[in-house]
Amino acid sequence: MRRMRAAALASFVCLISSAVACAERPPFAVVDHPSQDGRCIDDAGTGDLDRSETACLAQIPDVAQRNGSGLKLTFRNGRTRIYRNQDAKCADGDAKGCVKFQLTGFFPDHDLILLERGHWEGVDWLLVRADTGDEIAIVAPPHYSPEKRWLVSVASSLGPAGPPDGIDVVPAKRDRAVKEWHYRAPDDSKWSYEFEHWDGEDQIVVSAKSIGDTGSPRSVAIYRKKNEWLFKDPR
């Protein structure tokens, strides 16, 4: 039910935002170009919402086990955590309390786990470091930089409801000297964003489209300078 609701939301946003961009959007996707990075072995999906938990459980059975509504993670430091679906609240229509978790990705080079976190009105994701259990909230399954030093996720929708809108840049390797960066678009933002590509390790190119504008989107750079990621909404 959650995946159907999230897929329906993605389709609705697609219809009212940009017919040209969404013509290329694959099924079960919340962005135009879903990342394939971190997709588990034998996962044949291509979108954001059709990633296979079964494939991920088979790939990292020492880390993740599913027992009914609970997804148990055992971290390298010996600690455990259970991510439990709130099925009763979802069935009762509790919009705030309804949450469901799926194991949807694994990055073996950096021991990173990707969890999908479904809500009543949308979905976001968690990157979890398998060594410590540290969590990082992100807006979409992320794209690796060319040298796999960074991960970026970008997602946009319309209005205050639904999944979060924004951009996240996270260092793939845990390093307290290297800063992650998060941008959340305000509810009244006039711009929607899509990931285009990495330009080396220190610059990300996103397409920015003014909401309601039928013209072509413009390219905007997010770049790193002196260990800081810099970005400004277009005007």
Coordinates of C-alpha atoms in Angstrom, one line a residue:
M1 CA 0.0 0.0 0.0
R2 CA 2.8 2.4 0.9
R3 CA 4.6 1.8 -2.4
M4 CA 1.4 2.3 -4.3
R5 CA 0.7 5.5 -2.5
A6 CA 4.2 6.8 -3.1
A7 CA 4.2 5.8 -6.7
A8 CA 0.8 7.5 -7.2
L9 CA 2.2 10.7 -5.6
A10 CA 5.2 10.6 -7.9
S11 CA 2.9 10.2 -10.9
F12 CA 0.7 13.1 -9.7
V13 CA 3.6 15.4 -9.3
C14 CA 4.9 14.4 -12.7
L15 CA 1.6 15.3 -14.3
I16 CA 1.3 18.8 -12.8
S17 CA 4.9 19.8 -13.0
S18 CA 6.6 19.1 -16.3
A19 CA 5.3 16.9 -19.0
V20 CA 8.5 17.1 -21.0
A21 CA 10.7 16.1 -18.1
C22 CA 8.3 13.3 -16.9
A23 CA 8.1 11.8 -20.3
E24 CA 11.5 10.4 -19.6
R25 CA 10.7 9.4 -16.0
P26 CA 10.7 5.6 -15.6
P27 CA 8.0 3.8 -13.6
F28 CA 8.4 3.8 -9.8
A29 CA 10.7 6.8 -9.9
V30 CA 10.5 10.0 -7.9
V31 CA 13.2 11.7 -9.9
D32 CA 13.8 11.8 -13.7
H33 CA 17.1 9.9 -13.5
P34 CA 17.1 7.4 -10.7
S35 CA 20.4 6.4 -9.3
Q36 CA 21.5 2.8 -9.9
D37 CA 24.4 3.2 -7.4
G38 CA 24.0 0.9 -4.4
R39 CA 21.4 -1.3 -6.0
C40 CA 21.8 -4.8 -4.5
I41 CA 22.9 -7.8 -6.4
D42 CA 20.1 -9.4 -8.4
D43 CA 17.9 -6.4 -8.0
A44 CA 16.4 -5.9 -11.5
G45 CA 14.5 -2.7 -10.8
T46 CA 15.3 0.7 -12.4
G47 CA 13.3 3.2 -10.4
D48 CA 13.5 4.6 -6.9
L49 CA 10.5 2.7 -5.4
D50 CA 11.1 -0.7 -7.0
R51 CA 14.4 -1.5 -5.2
S52 CA 14.4 -5.0 -3.9
E53 CA 14.6 -5.7 -0.2
T54 CA 14.8 -9.4 -0.9
A55 CA 18.0 -8.9 -2.9
C56 CA 19.5 -6.7 -0.2
L57 CA 18.7 -9.2 2.6
A58 CA 20.4 -11.9 0.6
Q59 CA 23.5 -9.8 0.0
I60 CA 24.2 -8.7 3.6
P61 CA 22.6 -11.4 5.8
D62 CA 25.2 -10.8 8.5
V63 CA 24.0 -7.2 8.8
A64 CA 20.3 -7.2 8.0
Q65 CA 17.4 -9.5 8.9
R66 CA 13.7 -9.1 8.3
N67 CA 11.3 -10.5 10.9
G68 CA 7.7 -9.5 10.1
S69 CA 7.3 -5.8 10.6
G70 CA 10.8 -5.4 12.0
L71 CA 14.0 -4.8 10.1
K72 CA 17.0 -5.6 12.3
L73 CA 20.5 -4.2 11.6
T74 CA 23.5 -5.5 13.4
F75 CA 26.4 -3.0 13.1
R76 CA 30.1 -3.8 13.0
N77 CA 30.5 -2.5 16.5
G78 CA 28.2 -5.2 17.8
R79 CA 25.2 -2.9 18.4
T80 CA 21.8 -3.6 16.9
R81 CA 18.8 -1.5 15.9
I82 CA 15.3 -2.5 14.8
Y83 CA 13.4 -0.4 12.3
R84 CA 9.8 -1.3 12.9
N85 CA 6.9 -0.6 10.6
Q86 CA 4.0 1.1 12.2
D87 CA 1.4 -1.0 10.5
A88 CA -1.5 -0.3 12.9
K89 CA -1.0 3.5 12.6
C90 CA -0.9 3.2 8.8
A91 CA -4.1 1.1 8.8
D92 CA -5.8 3.7 11.0
G93 CA -4.9 6.6 8.8
D94 CA -2.5 8.2 11.3
A95 CA -0.6 10.5 8.9
K96 CA 2.0 11.5 11.5
G97 CA 2.6 8.1 13.0
C98 CA 2.5 6.0 9.8
V99 CA 6.1 4.9 8.8
K100 CA 7.4 1.8 7.1
F101 CA 11.0 0.8 6.4
Q102 CA 12.6 -1.2 3.5
L103 CA 16.2 -2.2 3.0
T104 CA 16.8 -0.9 -0.5
G105 CA 20.6 -0.6 -1.1
F106 CA 24.1 -1.4 0.0
F107 CA 27.4 0.3 -0.9
P108 CA 30.1 -2.3 -0.3
D109 CA 33.0 0.0 -1.0
H110 CA 32.0 2.2 2.0
D111 CA 29.8 -0.2 4.0
L112 CA 26.8 2.1 3.7
I113 CA 23.2 0.8 4.0
L114 CA 20.3 2.5 2.2
L115 CA 16.9 2.4 3.9
E116 CA 13.7 3.6 2.3
R117 CA 11.4 5.3 4.9
G118 CA 7.8 5.5 3.7
H119 CA 5.4 8.0 5.2
W120 CA 1.7 8.6 4.7
E121 CA 2.3 11.3 2.1
G122 CA 5.6 10.4 0.6
V123 CA 9.0 8.8 1.1
D124 CA 12.6 9.7 2.0
W125 CA 15.7 7.6 2.6
L126 CA 18.3 7.0 5.3
L127 CA 22.0 6.3 4.7
V128 CA 23.2 4.2 7.6
R129 CA 26.9 3.5 8.3
A130 CA 27.2 -0.2 8.9
D131 CA 30.2 0.2 11.2
T132 CA 28.6 2.6 13.7
G133 CA 24.9 2.9 12.9
D134 CA 25.1 6.6 12.2
E135 CA 22.1 7.8 10.1
I136 CA 21.9 10.5 7.5
A137 CA 18.5 11.6 6.1
I138 CA 18.5 12.1 2.3
V139 CA 15.8 12.9 -0.3
A140 CA 16.5 10.2 -2.9
P141 CA 18.8 7.2 -3.6
P142 CA 22.2 8.9 -4.2
H143 CA 24.6 9.1 -7.0
Y144 CA 28.3 8.4 -6.5
S145 CA 30.9 11.0 -7.6
P146 CA 33.4 9.8 -10.3
E147 CA 36.0 8.7 -7.7
K148 CA 33.4 7.6 -5.2
R149 CA 34.4 10.1 -2.6
W150 CA 30.9 11.7 -2.4
L151 CA 27.2 10.8 -2.7
V152 CA 24.6 13.3 -3.9
S153 CA 20.8 13.0 -3.9
V154 CA 18.4 15.6 -5.4
A155 CA 14.6 15.6 -5.4
S156 CA 11.7 18.1 -5.9
S157 CA 8.0 18.0 -5.6
L158 CA 5.3 20.7 -5.3
G159 CA 3.8 22.2 -2.1
P160 CA 4.4 21.5 1.6
A161 CA 3.0 18.0 1.6
G162 CA 4.7 14.9 0.3
P163 CA 8.4 13.9 0.3
P164 CA 11.1 16.4 1.3
D165 CA 12.5 18.7 -1.4
G166 CA 16.2 19.4 -1.5
I167 CA 19.8 18.4 -2.1
D168 CA 22.2 16.3 0.0
V169 CA 25.9 15.9 -0.4
V170 CA 27.5 13.2 1.8
P171 CA 31.1 12.0 2.1
A172 CA 31.2 8.3 1.2
K173 CA 33.9 7.7 3.8
R174 CA 33.3 8.7 7.4
D175 CA 35.7 11.6 8.2
R176 CA 34.9 14.2 10.8
A177 CA 37.1 16.7 8.9
V178 CA 35.0 16.4 5.8
K179 CA 31.6 18.1 6.0
E180 CA 28.3 16.9 4.6
W181 CA 25.9 19.4 3.2
H182 CA 22.1 19.5 3.1
Y183 CA 19.7 22.0 1.4
R184 CA 15.9 21.9 2.0
A185 CA 13.8 24.0 -0.3
P186 CA 11.2 26.2 1.5
D187 CA 7.5 25.4 1.0
D188 CA 7.1 28.5 -1.2
S189 CA 10.2 27.8 -3.4
K190 CA 9.7 28.7 -7.0
W191 CA 12.2 26.2 -8.3
S192 CA 12.4 22.4 -8.8
Y193 CA 15.7 20.6 -9.2
E194 CA 17.0 17.4 -10.9
F195 CA 20.4 15.9 -10.7
E196 CA 22.3 16.1 -14.1
H197 CA 25.9 15.0 -13.5
W198 CA 29.1 15.3 -11.5
D199 CA 31.7 17.6 -13.0
G200 CA 34.8 16.1 -11.3
E201 CA 34.8 15.6 -7.5
D202 CA 34.1 19.1 -6.5
Q203 CA 31.2 20.2 -8.6
I204 CA 27.7 19.0 -9.2
V205 CA 25.4 20.1 -12.0
V206 CA 21.7 20.2 -11.4
S207 CA 18.9 21.4 -13.7
A208 CA 16.7 24.1 -12.2
K209 CA 13.2 24.8 -13.5
S210 CA 11.0 27.6 -12.5
I211 CA 7.6 26.1 -11.4
G212 CA 4.9 26.8 -13.9
D213 CA 7.5 27.8 -16.6
T214 CA 7.2 25.8 -19.8
G215 CA 10.6 26.8 -21.0
S216 CA 13.8 24.7 -20.8
P217 CA 15.5 24.3 -17.4
R218 CA 18.8 26.0 -16.7
S219 CA 21.9 24.3 -15.4
V220 CA 23.1 25.3 -11.9
A221 CA 26.4 24.3 -10.2
I222 CA 26.9 23.2 -6.7
Y223 CA 30.6 23.5 -6.0
R224 CA 33.0 22.8 -3.2
K225 CA 35.5 25.5 -2.0
K226 CA 37.6 25.3 1.1
N227 CA 35.7 22.3 2.4
E228 CA 32.4 24.0 2.0
W229 CA 29.6 23.2 -0.6
L230 CA 28.2 26.4 -2.1
F231 CA 24.8 26.8 -3.8
K232 CA 22.4 29.6 -4.5
D233 CA 18.8 29.5 -5.8
P234 CA 18.7 30.9 -9.3
R235 CA 16.9 34.2 -9.8

